[in-house]
């Protein structure tokens, strides 16, 4: 029994280390020259020159892509937070004709794959001259994030006691006032999950980022990385430096917030 | 309770509804409509009736994309869900798991482009470390052009997906296991059941709901799969790793066949919807049987 | 509470500014900004464009020139289309002569600049013959930029010298050279065919030599089937390369750039690619010794065995632009004799006349001479014909290159793809 446990323990640690190997290799290779990478792929780097990171940030335009991603993600998260919490509150607590219909409409968004609408969406954005602007991404990312966000907010509010709201109503508060003063603070846990899902989705989204923005100065990280990787694809050191620079902050962020992030993602998926 | 004022209700609902209708519902209807036309994006669209759909049914490349996606889903079910459960089983019976949980979950957070570019470098037939390691281990005859050989390309991409998401599913199952009532497990242990037996006969069946959700995610995620395939092989070599979405993007954006692409898009969405609903129905029916 | 409110206000401010500012700087089409769009020309090329922009803004105070430079492959497919339909469409954009220029004309994006180029003085920078490939129906629609040879066989001079390998003059001799190299442990050809056009162009040229230019043109214009017996037989020439293992196994999974890198490692004998490799070699592998020979003659082939595969590139003025005169003026500034000399130095083969000190480096000069040698010009599949047919043929080429399909099966599939309506 004990041996089984120990063997299992050893195996799983071995597995975890092996799973990390590609990332470790990527990190170490940014310190090796192209020649070293090609001839001695598994060797350790000889010096640790940090200038290659600066080079990929400024010359390669990585800095620009990161800023674009940041702006688009921030805008999307803020808009989703406000619109989804308002709609979620209304759909959960207010009785009106069409409540079921609208709720169903949003839930449809959870099932509807992006293929079903991005072609016509592309043509529409052409027509409204939205292409090659940040709105070309913010609008779809918001719309795509709304179903899950509204669902998260709504189910959370559903689980709160009715008396809470009825008390506010008796006190004479309008719905908007109730939303602002009573609701927002209470649904913080659901909002945190909304932030996590929306931010992750917007930051990593690739298909629309690739298709809707060709202007180099507006590209977000995923699309920009693709351009970067094809421009420097034979310059392995620069390539790995760029990948490392994108990866390390996300790993640090994740380690710092890992409890909330993991909990949010797994809970959200389980309930879905 | 009834809304306090009509305008208040409107204010609360309108923004979300407006954005959603504009960017999701309207384009969905639009794609449906476009699927009945022939259009290159420049000249005026011409009516095509059901021609696009008929062509889709005769399109062998399109049909092959579903086969590729089926293989992808099956492989990921095993590598991601099955392995995820096993890993979760090991982890949930342990105390100090932070390092394991974090290290296995990291790839989930990274943009798919990073993963695709990194693994393309690993798989590179001339400079990548996979072939280098094989050579160093004296297994040079196992070297392949991983992403260029039709025999290995699809599985190579599936493997990468597994590398990323096994940690995700592991986390889901760890959470599910942790919510199991400890009394059942403890009483089984007292009855003399070994760790493995407890795992197989008690823990796994009890998280059945999470397992279903995981399988569902695999199916829907698989049908929509795009990023890794586009960046690593773009459906190549010669369509042997083509998946529905990469073929769709090629049809619309490289060949400029918007009407045909729309028909493909509708068909892909229908397949995804049916697969998800079909699985749900089968699963709830199975559950009913269990309950008898 | 307060801190959170401040944070919310700050974020809203940041995102408002961040979102709005690009909108503000890319205003309507009646402003004084000239927009030029093209795929990457490298850092040297960018300097030349900047010089032209400087000259233009000097002559036109208050004006600005905006360059929209994109990734080549994206530009060719979605990139340009997106730009043309966006609110900040380019006034001038890069294109290839041939089918693509015709498509732009049909779609209403190519302006007739015949009178403008005369009145602006641009014609003095060219010879009259230069506009032959950019004239349609007597009107000029494109200012020529470069004449590119699309495909010849480049070879590693050191390897050929070391083993006393003579330049092959026939296809059979080329196969013999390949066999010799293979026997020496050197892979004869380095090809990066992930995007299908590298091998596609090479085989396209070979096919035209075997079946003749007329059949090539008719078949690629879909007037004749791809899987005709003559074509299947012609594809057999291509499959000998695969049967004997003369091309790197990784060909279909590595990109064109990666293919060039392989060649520059010195471990490969030959590289089938176009004239642009000269500039790349000077940048990436300055000490590398290479030279070239045109595709060797196919004994008994129906085509002109001296034919050259090439294409003219150039800049189209957007018919929907309100600044067409300024656009032509800018192009005049970009192709003055001094600029042209600079283009030559950067490894390009410009059509416009170079200054007195203008001298192409020997290899590029040879490319230009080849183009002007009077031999028949064969258009590459993807610029001379529709993408649909080009993709179908190039896919077949890739499949036969790997031995994945036989010539008959591959061409059958290609024809089926072309037939699909």
PDB file of N, CA, C and O in Angstrom, chain A residues 9 15 19 25 41 86 93-95 105 109 113 115-117 119-124 169 175-176 204 206-207 210 236 247 250 254 269-270 272, chain B residues 1-4 11-12 20 22-23 27 31 39 83 94 105 109-111 113 124 127 129 132 163 179 210 213 224 226 230 245 253 258 265 269:
ATOM      1  N   UNK A   9       3.368   8.914  -6.016  1.00  0.00           N
ATOM      2  CA  UNK A   9       3.889  10.249  -5.718  1.00  0.00           C
ATOM      3  C   UNK A   9       5.035  10.606  -6.647  1.00  0.00           C
ATOM      4  O   UNK A   9       5.056  11.658  -7.268  1.00  0.00           O
ATOM      5  N   UNK A  15       5.902  13.602 -13.712  1.00  0.00           N
ATOM      6  CA  UNK A  15       5.000  14.078 -14.768  1.00  0.00           C
ATOM      7  C   UNK A  15       4.929  15.596 -14.758  1.00  0.00           C
ATOM      8  O   UNK A  15       4.999  16.241 -15.811  1.00  0.00           O
ATOM      9  N   UNK A  19       6.023  18.027 -17.703  1.00  0.00           N
ATOM     10  CA  UNK A  19       5.062  18.930 -18.322  1.00  0.00           C
ATOM     11  C   UNK A  19       5.605  20.351 -18.361  1.00  0.00           C
ATOM     12  O   UNK A  19       5.250  21.126 -19.245  1.00  0.00           O
ATOM     13  N   UNK A  25      12.499  25.035 -21.326  1.00  0.00           N
ATOM     14  CA  UNK A  25      13.359  25.094 -22.500  1.00  0.00           C
ATOM     15  C   UNK A  25      13.218  26.430 -23.207  1.00  0.00           C
ATOM     16  O   UNK A  25      14.205  27.041 -23.616  1.00  0.00           O
ATOM     17  N   UNK A  41      20.625  21.986 -28.621  1.00  0.00           N
ATOM     18  CA  UNK A  41      19.332  22.423 -28.105  1.00  0.00           C
ATOM     19  C   UNK A  41      19.144  22.165 -26.613  1.00  0.00           C
ATOM     20  O   UNK A  41      18.444  22.906 -25.942  1.00  0.00           O
ATOM     21  N   UNK A  86     -26.100  44.814 -14.406  1.00  0.00           N
ATOM     22  CA  UNK A  86     -27.418  45.461 -14.512  1.00  0.00           C
ATOM     23  C   UNK A  86     -28.442  44.481 -15.089  1.00  0.00           C
ATOM     24  O   UNK A  86     -29.526  44.293 -14.526  1.00  0.00           O
ATOM     25  N   UNK A  93     -34.424  39.619 -10.618  1.00  0.00           N
ATOM     26  CA  UNK A  93     -35.327  40.112  -9.575  1.00  0.00           C
ATOM     27  C   UNK A  93     -36.591  40.772 -10.072  1.00  0.00           C
ATOM     28  O   UNK A  93     -37.502  40.991  -9.294  1.00  0.00           O
ATOM     29  N   UNK A  94     -36.613  41.177 -11.355  1.00  0.00           N
ATOM     30  CA  UNK A  94     -37.768  41.949 -11.805  1.00  0.00           C
ATOM     31  C   UNK A  94     -38.675  41.104 -12.678  1.00  0.00           C
ATOM     32  O   UNK A  94     -38.231  40.419 -13.584  1.00  0.00           O
ATOM     33  N   UNK A  95     -39.979  41.174 -12.357  1.00  0.00           N
ATOM     34  CA  UNK A  95     -40.943  40.393 -13.132  1.00  0.00           C
ATOM     35  C   UNK A  95     -41.477  41.274 -14.236  1.00  0.00           C
ATOM     36  O   UNK A  95     -42.061  42.314 -13.976  1.00  0.00           O
ATOM     37  N   UNK A 105     -32.615  34.125 -24.613  1.00  0.00           N
ATOM     38  CA  UNK A 105     -31.797  34.659 -25.695  1.00  0.00           C
ATOM     39  C   UNK A 105     -30.328  34.715 -25.286  1.00  0.00           C
ATOM     40  O   UNK A 105     -29.439  34.338 -26.051  1.00  0.00           O
ATOM     41  N   UNK A 109     -26.597  32.265 -26.256  1.00  0.00           N
ATOM     42  CA  UNK A 109     -25.229  32.666 -26.521  1.00  0.00           C
ATOM     43  C   UNK A 109     -24.204  31.719 -25.922  1.00  0.00           C
ATOM     44  O   UNK A 109     -23.086  31.620 -26.393  1.00  0.00           O
ATOM     45  N   UNK A 113     -21.827  28.698 -31.194  1.00  0.00           N
ATOM     46  CA  UNK A 113     -20.389  28.834 -31.426  1.00  0.00           C
ATOM     47  C   UNK A 113     -20.094  30.066 -32.274  1.00  0.00           C
ATOM     48  O   UNK A 113     -20.948  30.531 -33.029  1.00  0.00           O
ATOM     49  N   UNK A 115     -18.520  30.418 -34.888  1.00  0.00           N
ATOM     50  CA  UNK A 115     -18.647  30.223 -36.340  1.00  0.00           C
ATOM     51  C   UNK A 115     -20.000  30.701 -36.843  1.00  0.00           C
ATOM     52  O   UNK A 115     -20.133  31.124 -37.983  1.00  0.00           O
ATOM     53  N   UNK A 116     -21.026  30.579 -35.993  1.00  0.00           N
ATOM     54  CA  UNK A 116     -22.379  30.865 -36.450  1.00  0.00           C
ATOM     55  C   UNK A 116     -22.582  32.328 -36.773  1.00  0.00           C
ATOM     56  O   UNK A 116     -23.541  32.685 -37.435  1.00  0.00           O
ATOM     57  N   UNK A 117     -21.694  33.190 -36.290  1.00  0.00           N
ATOM     58  CA  UNK A 117     -21.967  34.592 -36.564  1.00  0.00           C
ATOM     59  C   UNK A 117     -20.778  35.429 -37.033  1.00  0.00           C
ATOM     60  O   UNK A 117     -20.957  36.553 -37.485  1.00  0.00           O
ATOM     61  N   UNK A 119     -18.913  35.408 -39.656  1.00  0.00           N
ATOM     62  CA  UNK A 119     -18.815  35.773 -41.068  1.00  0.00           C
ATOM     63  C   UNK A 119     -19.642  37.019 -41.359  1.00  0.00           C
ATOM     64  O   UNK A 119     -19.149  37.994 -41.922  1.00  0.00           O
ATOM     65  N   UNK A 120     -20.911  36.990 -40.966  1.00  0.00           N
ATOM     66  CA  UNK A 120     -21.747  38.169 -41.184  1.00  0.00           C
ATOM     67  C   UNK A 120     -21.250  39.327 -40.326  1.00  0.00           C
ATOM     68  O   UNK A 120     -21.309  40.485 -40.741  1.00  0.00           O
ATOM     69  N   UNK A 121     -20.722  38.999 -39.147  1.00  0.00           N
ATOM     70  CA  UNK A 121     -20.179  40.043 -38.274  1.00  0.00           C
ATOM     71  C   UNK A 121     -19.047  40.764 -38.993  1.00  0.00           C
ATOM     72  O   UNK A 121     -18.921  41.980 -38.948  1.00  0.00           O
ATOM     73  N   UNK A 122     -18.230  40.001 -39.693  1.00  0.00           N
ATOM     74  CA  UNK A 122     -17.121  40.562 -40.446  1.00  0.00           C
ATOM     75  C   UNK A 122     -17.639  41.531 -41.510  1.00  0.00           C
ATOM     76  O   UNK A 122     -17.110  42.639 -41.652  1.00  0.00           O
ATOM     77  N   UNK A 123     -18.658  41.103 -42.224  1.00  0.00           N
ATOM     78  CA  UNK A 123     -19.202  41.984 -43.264  1.00  0.00           C
ATOM     79  C   UNK A 123     -19.807  43.245 -42.648  1.00  0.00           C
ATOM     80  O   UNK A 123     -19.651  44.350 -43.179  1.00  0.00           O
ATOM     81  N   UNK A 124     -20.505  43.071 -41.517  1.00  0.00           N
ATOM     82  CA  UNK A 124     -21.123  44.220 -40.863  1.00  0.00           C
ATOM     83  C   UNK A 124     -20.074  45.216 -40.442  1.00  0.00           C
ATOM     84  O   UNK A 124     -20.219  46.432 -40.627  1.00  0.00           O
ATOM     85  N   UNK A 169     -37.149  47.917  -1.475  1.00  0.00           N
ATOM     86  CA  UNK A 169     -38.287  48.482  -2.192  1.00  0.00           C
ATOM     87  C   UNK A 169     -39.224  49.188  -1.238  1.00  0.00           C
ATOM     88  O   UNK A 169     -39.715  50.286  -1.528  1.00  0.00           O
ATOM     89  N   UNK A 175     -35.430  50.877  -8.659  1.00  0.00           N
ATOM     90  CA  UNK A 175     -34.588  49.745  -9.049  1.00  0.00           C
ATOM     91  C   UNK A 175     -33.147  50.181  -9.237  1.00  0.00           C
ATOM     92  O   UNK A 175     -32.220  49.513  -8.817  1.00  0.00           O
ATOM     93  N   UNK A 176     -32.972  51.318  -9.879  1.00  0.00           N
ATOM     94  CA  UNK A 176     -31.615  51.767 -10.123  1.00  0.00           C
ATOM     95  C   UNK A 176     -30.880  52.012  -8.814  1.00  0.00           C
ATOM     96  O   UNK A 176     -29.711  51.687  -8.665  1.00  0.00           O
ATOM     97  N   UNK A 204      -6.758  36.351 -24.430  1.00  0.00           N
ATOM     98  CA  UNK A 204      -6.236  35.260 -25.242  1.00  0.00           C
ATOM     99  C   UNK A 204      -6.945  35.055 -26.574  1.00  0.00           C
ATOM    100  O   UNK A 204      -6.543  34.199 -27.347  1.00  0.00           O
ATOM    101  N   UNK A 206      -8.058  34.832 -30.253  1.00  0.00           N
ATOM    102  CA  UNK A 206      -7.155  34.849 -31.395  1.00  0.00           C
ATOM    103  C   UNK A 206      -7.859  35.045 -32.730  1.00  0.00           C
ATOM    104  O   UNK A 206      -7.447  35.852 -33.545  1.00  0.00           O
ATOM    105  N   UNK A 207      -8.934  34.319 -32.981  1.00  0.00           N
ATOM    106  CA  UNK A 207      -9.569  34.319 -34.300  1.00  0.00           C
ATOM    107  C   UNK A 207      -9.963  35.715 -34.749  1.00  0.00           C
ATOM    108  O   UNK A 207      -9.554  36.173 -35.815  1.00  0.00           O
ATOM    109  N   UNK A 210      -7.120  38.172 -35.192  1.00  0.00           N
ATOM    110  CA  UNK A 210      -6.387  37.952 -36.434  1.00  0.00           C
ATOM    111  C   UNK A 210      -7.118  38.550 -37.627  1.00  0.00           C
ATOM    112  O   UNK A 210      -6.511  39.182 -38.498  1.00  0.00           O
ATOM    113  N   UNK A 236      15.694  32.343 -33.706  1.00  0.00           N
ATOM    114  CA  UNK A 236      15.086  31.633 -32.581  1.00  0.00           C
ATOM    115  C   UNK A 236      15.242  32.347 -31.262  1.00  0.00           C
ATOM    116  O   UNK A 236      14.345  32.344 -30.431  1.00  0.00           O
ATOM    117  N   UNK A 247       4.948  35.126 -21.459  1.00  0.00           N
ATOM    118  CA  UNK A 247       4.533  34.063 -20.545  1.00  0.00           C
ATOM    119  C   UNK A 247       4.801  34.402 -19.090  1.00  0.00           C
ATOM    120  O   UNK A 247       3.946  34.173 -18.240  1.00  0.00           O
ATOM    121  N   UNK A 250       2.245  36.375 -17.035  1.00  0.00           N
ATOM    122  CA  UNK A 250       0.999  35.657 -16.818  1.00  0.00           C
ATOM    123  C   UNK A 250       1.187  34.583 -15.757  1.00  0.00           C
ATOM    124  O   UNK A 250       0.295  34.340 -14.940  1.00  0.00           O
ATOM    125  N   UNK A 254      -0.773  34.453 -12.266  1.00  0.00           N
ATOM    126  CA  UNK A 254      -1.542  33.272 -11.906  1.00  0.00           C
ATOM    127  C   UNK A 254      -1.114  32.756 -10.539  1.00  0.00           C
ATOM    128  O   UNK A 254      -1.940  32.399  -9.708  1.00  0.00           O
ATOM    129  N   UNK A 269     -17.211  26.558 -14.837  1.00  0.00           N
ATOM    130  CA  UNK A 269     -17.363  25.493 -15.821  1.00  0.00           C
ATOM    131  C   UNK A 269     -18.272  24.403 -15.292  1.00  0.00           C
ATOM    132  O   UNK A 269     -19.115  23.878 -16.009  1.00  0.00           O
ATOM    133  N   UNK A 270     -18.137  24.060 -13.996  1.00  0.00           N
ATOM    134  CA  UNK A 270     -18.946  22.990 -13.438  1.00  0.00           C
ATOM    135  C   UNK A 270     -20.415  23.336 -13.518  1.00  0.00           C
ATOM    136  O   UNK A 270     -21.237  22.535 -13.911  1.00  0.00           O
ATOM    137  N   UNK A 272     -21.789  25.297 -15.528  1.00  0.00           N
ATOM    138  CA  UNK A 272     -22.251  25.362 -16.923  1.00  0.00           C
ATOM    139  C   UNK A 272     -22.478  23.962 -17.429  1.00  0.00           C
ATOM    140  O   UNK A 272     -23.434  23.678 -18.069  1.00  0.00           O
TER     141      UNK A 272
ATOM    142  N   UNK B   1     -40.311  40.661  -8.096  1.00  0.00           N
ATOM    143  CA  UNK B   1     -41.123  41.854  -7.875  1.00  0.00           C
ATOM    144  C   UNK B   1     -41.210  42.675  -9.172  1.00  0.00           C
ATOM    145  O   UNK B   1     -40.369  42.547 -10.045  1.00  0.00           O
ATOM    146  N   UNK B   2     -42.227  43.466  -9.255  1.00  0.00           N
ATOM    147  CA  UNK B   2     -42.387  44.225 -10.494  1.00  0.00           C
ATOM    148  C   UNK B   2     -41.402  45.373 -10.523  1.00  0.00           C
ATOM    149  O   UNK B   2     -41.028  45.907  -9.484  1.00  0.00           O
ATOM    150  N   UNK B   3     -41.002  45.786 -11.688  1.00  0.00           N
ATOM    151  CA  UNK B   3     -40.035  46.885 -11.790  1.00  0.00           C
ATOM    152  C   UNK B   3     -40.631  48.174 -11.239  1.00  0.00           C
ATOM    153  O   UNK B   3     -41.836  48.396 -11.333  1.00  0.00           O
ATOM    154  N   UNK B   4     -39.760  48.993 -10.674  1.00  0.00           N
ATOM    155  CA  UNK B   4     -40.264  50.235 -10.069  1.00  0.00           C
ATOM    156  C   UNK B   4     -40.636  51.246 -11.127  1.00  0.00           C
ATOM    157  O   UNK B   4     -41.481  52.090 -10.938  1.00  0.00           O
ATOM    158  N   UNK B  11     -33.218  50.978 -18.667  1.00  0.00           N
ATOM    159  CA  UNK B  11     -31.836  51.382 -18.466  1.00  0.00           C
ATOM    160  C   UNK B  11     -30.970  50.198 -18.056  1.00  0.00           C
ATOM    161  O   UNK B  11     -29.828  50.063 -18.477  1.00  0.00           O
ATOM    162  N   UNK B  12     -31.550  49.341 -17.206  1.00  0.00           N
ATOM    163  CA  UNK B  12     -30.774  48.198 -16.742  1.00  0.00           C
ATOM    164  C   UNK B  12     -30.512  47.195 -17.864  1.00  0.00           C
ATOM    165  O   UNK B  12     -29.445  46.619 -17.967  1.00  0.00           O
ATOM    166  N   UNK B  20     -25.456  42.836 -27.449  1.00  0.00           N
ATOM    167  CA  UNK B  20     -25.603  41.423 -27.777  1.00  0.00           C
ATOM    168  C   UNK B  20     -26.373  41.239 -29.076  1.00  0.00           C
ATOM    169  O   UNK B  20     -25.994  40.454 -29.937  1.00  0.00           O
ATOM    170  N   UNK B  22     -26.661  43.380 -31.515  1.00  0.00           N
ATOM    171  CA  UNK B  22     -25.877  43.899 -32.620  1.00  0.00           C
ATOM    172  C   UNK B  22     -24.768  42.950 -33.021  1.00  0.00           C
ATOM    173  O   UNK B  22     -24.549  42.682 -34.202  1.00  0.00           O
ATOM    174  N   UNK B  23     -24.033  42.431 -32.034  1.00  0.00           N
ATOM    175  CA  UNK B  23     -22.817  41.706 -32.370  1.00  0.00           C
ATOM    176  C   UNK B  23     -22.958  40.197 -32.416  1.00  0.00           C
ATOM    177  O   UNK B  23     -22.070  39.530 -32.917  1.00  0.00           O
ATOM    178  N   UNK B  27     -25.721  39.202 -36.484  1.00  0.00           N
ATOM    179  CA  UNK B  27     -24.817  38.492 -37.390  1.00  0.00           C
ATOM    180  C   UNK B  27     -25.185  37.027 -37.564  1.00  0.00           C
ATOM    181  O   UNK B  27     -24.981  36.465 -38.629  1.00  0.00           O
ATOM    182  N   UNK B  31     -25.626  35.500 -41.066  1.00  0.00           N
ATOM    183  CA  UNK B  31     -24.893  34.363 -41.623  1.00  0.00           C
ATOM    184  C   UNK B  31     -25.869  33.358 -42.218  1.00  0.00           C
ATOM    185  O   UNK B  31     -25.642  32.804 -43.296  1.00  0.00           O
ATOM    186  N   UNK B  39     -21.510  35.100 -52.950  1.00  0.00           N
ATOM    187  CA  UNK B  39     -21.005  36.457 -52.823  1.00  0.00           C
ATOM    188  C   UNK B  39     -19.503  36.453 -52.628  1.00  0.00           C
ATOM    189  O   UNK B  39     -18.980  35.650 -51.870  1.00  0.00           O
ATOM    190  N   UNK B  83      -7.043  11.382 -18.069  1.00  0.00           N
ATOM    191  CA  UNK B  83      -5.816  11.693 -17.348  1.00  0.00           C
ATOM    192  C   UNK B  83      -6.105  12.709 -16.245  1.00  0.00           C
ATOM    193  O   UNK B  83      -5.546  12.624 -15.153  1.00  0.00           O
ATOM    194  N   UNK B  94      -3.633  13.919  -1.267  1.00  0.00           N
ATOM    195  CA  UNK B  94      -2.373  14.447  -0.789  1.00  0.00           C
ATOM    196  C   UNK B  94      -2.566  15.752  -0.042  1.00  0.00           C
ATOM    197  O   UNK B  94      -3.544  16.438  -0.256  1.00  0.00           O
ATOM    198  N   UNK B 105      -1.393  23.623 -14.227  1.00  0.00           N
ATOM    199  CA  UNK B 105      -2.455  24.514 -14.703  1.00  0.00           C
ATOM    200  C   UNK B 105      -1.917  25.668 -15.523  1.00  0.00           C
ATOM    201  O   UNK B 105      -2.656  26.283 -16.290  1.00  0.00           O
ATOM    202  N   UNK B 109      -3.433  29.110 -18.859  1.00  0.00           N
ATOM    203  CA  UNK B 109      -3.523  30.565 -18.823  1.00  0.00           C
ATOM    204  C   UNK B 109      -2.888  31.226 -20.032  1.00  0.00           C
ATOM    205  O   UNK B 109      -3.138  32.397 -20.311  1.00  0.00           O
ATOM    206  N   UNK B 110      -2.005  30.507 -20.732  1.00  0.00           N
ATOM    207  CA  UNK B 110      -1.231  31.162 -21.776  1.00  0.00           C
ATOM    208  C   UNK B 110      -2.028  31.316 -23.060  1.00  0.00           C
ATOM    209  O   UNK B 110      -2.880  30.494 -23.377  1.00  0.00           O
ATOM    210  N   UNK B 111      -1.741  32.376 -23.841  1.00  0.00           N
ATOM    211  CA  UNK B 111      -2.415  32.532 -25.131  1.00  0.00           C
ATOM    212  C   UNK B 111      -2.068  31.351 -26.032  1.00  0.00           C
ATOM    213  O   UNK B 111      -0.931  30.871 -26.023  1.00  0.00           O
ATOM    214  N   UNK B 113      -1.490  31.223 -29.049  1.00  0.00           N
ATOM    215  CA  UNK B 113      -0.436  31.491 -30.022  1.00  0.00           C
ATOM    216  C   UNK B 113       0.923  31.132 -29.434  1.00  0.00           C
ATOM    217  O   UNK B 113       1.776  30.548 -30.112  1.00  0.00           O
ATOM    218  N   UNK B 124       9.924  21.146 -34.776  1.00  0.00           N
ATOM    219  CA  UNK B 124      10.656  21.459 -35.991  1.00  0.00           C
ATOM    220  C   UNK B 124      11.557  20.295 -36.386  1.00  0.00           C
ATOM    221  O   UNK B 124      12.371  19.853 -35.595  1.00  0.00           O
ATOM    222  N   UNK B 127      15.514  21.553 -36.417  1.00  0.00           N
ATOM    223  CA  UNK B 127      16.144  22.173 -35.249  1.00  0.00           C
ATOM    224  C   UNK B 127      15.441  21.905 -33.938  1.00  0.00           C
ATOM    225  O   UNK B 127      15.907  22.298 -32.896  1.00  0.00           O
ATOM    226  N   UNK B 129      13.741  20.375 -30.480  1.00  0.00           N
ATOM    227  CA  UNK B 129      14.372  19.500 -29.509  1.00  0.00           C
ATOM    228  C   UNK B 129      13.807  18.096 -29.496  1.00  0.00           C
ATOM    229  O   UNK B 129      14.467  17.183 -29.017  1.00  0.00           O
ATOM    230  N   UNK B 132      15.921  16.203 -31.687  1.00  0.00           N
ATOM    231  CA  UNK B 132      17.272  16.184 -31.115  1.00  0.00           C
ATOM    232  C   UNK B 132      17.368  15.186 -29.979  1.00  0.00           C
ATOM    233  O   UNK B 132      18.321  14.412 -29.882  1.00  0.00           O
ATOM    234  N   UNK B 163      -1.538  18.486 -23.478  1.00  0.00           N
ATOM    235  CA  UNK B 163      -0.560  19.091 -22.578  1.00  0.00           C
ATOM    236  C   UNK B 163      -1.135  20.327 -21.899  1.00  0.00           C
ATOM    237  O   UNK B 163      -0.918  20.572 -20.720  1.00  0.00           O
ATOM    238  N   UNK B 179     -15.383  18.214  -2.852  1.00  0.00           N
ATOM    239  CA  UNK B 179     -16.732  18.484  -2.340  1.00  0.00           C
ATOM    240  C   UNK B 179     -17.475  17.211  -1.966  1.00  0.00           C
ATOM    241  O   UNK B 179     -18.630  17.272  -1.547  1.00  0.00           O
ATOM    242  N   UNK B 210     -19.699  16.163 -12.739  1.00  0.00           N
ATOM    243  CA  UNK B 210     -18.541  16.900 -13.244  1.00  0.00           C
ATOM    244  C   UNK B 210     -17.955  16.224 -14.460  1.00  0.00           C
ATOM    245  O   UNK B 210     -17.510  16.880 -15.396  1.00  0.00           O
ATOM    246  N   UNK B 213     -19.940  17.196 -17.459  1.00  0.00           N
ATOM    247  CA  UNK B 213     -19.624  18.553 -17.896  1.00  0.00           C
ATOM    248  C   UNK B 213     -18.296  18.573 -18.630  1.00  0.00           C
ATOM    249  O   UNK B 213     -18.145  19.206 -19.669  1.00  0.00           O
ATOM    250  N   UNK B 224     -15.188  23.485 -32.135  1.00  0.00           N
ATOM    251  CA  UNK B 224     -14.818  24.855 -32.456  1.00  0.00           C
ATOM    252  C   UNK B 224     -13.311  25.056 -32.557  1.00  0.00           C
ATOM    253  O   UNK B 224     -12.860  26.157 -32.839  1.00  0.00           O
ATOM    254  N   UNK B 226      -9.618  25.857 -33.204  1.00  0.00           N
ATOM    255  CA  UNK B 226      -9.052  26.642 -34.294  1.00  0.00           C
ATOM    256  C   UNK B 226      -7.597  27.019 -34.067  1.00  0.00           C
ATOM    257  O   UNK B 226      -6.733  26.720 -34.878  1.00  0.00           O
ATOM    258  N   UNK B 230      -4.598  26.375 -36.697  1.00  0.00           N
ATOM    259  CA  UNK B 230      -4.280  27.428 -37.651  1.00  0.00           C
ATOM    260  C   UNK B 230      -2.802  27.780 -37.596  1.00  0.00           C
ATOM    261  O   UNK B 230      -2.142  27.888 -38.622  1.00  0.00           O
ATOM    262  N   UNK B 245     -13.238  24.827 -38.542  1.00  0.00           N
ATOM    263  CA  UNK B 245     -13.048  26.278 -38.511  1.00  0.00           C
ATOM    264  C   UNK B 245     -11.905  26.744 -39.393  1.00  0.00           C
ATOM    265  O   UNK B 245     -11.995  27.813 -40.011  1.00  0.00           O
ATOM    266  N   UNK B 253     -12.015  33.842 -46.170  1.00  0.00           N
ATOM    267  CA  UNK B 253     -11.033  34.920 -46.216  1.00  0.00           C
ATOM    268  C   UNK B 253      -9.933  34.719 -47.241  1.00  0.00           C
ATOM    269  O   UNK B 253      -9.329  35.674 -47.693  1.00  0.00           O
ATOM    270  N   UNK B 258     -18.013  33.906 -49.673  1.00  0.00           N
ATOM    271  CA  UNK B 258     -18.722  34.219 -48.432  1.00  0.00           C
ATOM    272  C   UNK B 258     -20.000  33.414 -48.271  1.00  0.00           C
ATOM    273  O   UNK B 258     -20.326  32.948 -47.176  1.00  0.00           O
ATOM    274  N   UNK B 265     -20.607  27.419 -42.127  1.00  0.00           N
ATOM    275  CA  UNK B 265     -20.679  27.874 -40.741  1.00  0.00           C
ATOM    276  C   UNK B 265     -21.952  27.378 -40.072  1.00  0.00           C
ATOM    277  O   UNK B 265     -21.924  26.915 -38.925  1.00  0.00           O
ATOM    278  N   UNK B 269     -22.162  24.826 -36.892  1.00  0.00           N
ATOM    279  CA  UNK B 269     -22.865  25.164 -35.656  1.00  0.00           C
ATOM    280  C   UNK B 269     -23.911  24.107 -35.330  1.00  0.00           C
ATOM    281  O   UNK B 269     -24.069  23.721 -34.174  1.00  0.00           O
TER     282      UNK B 269
END
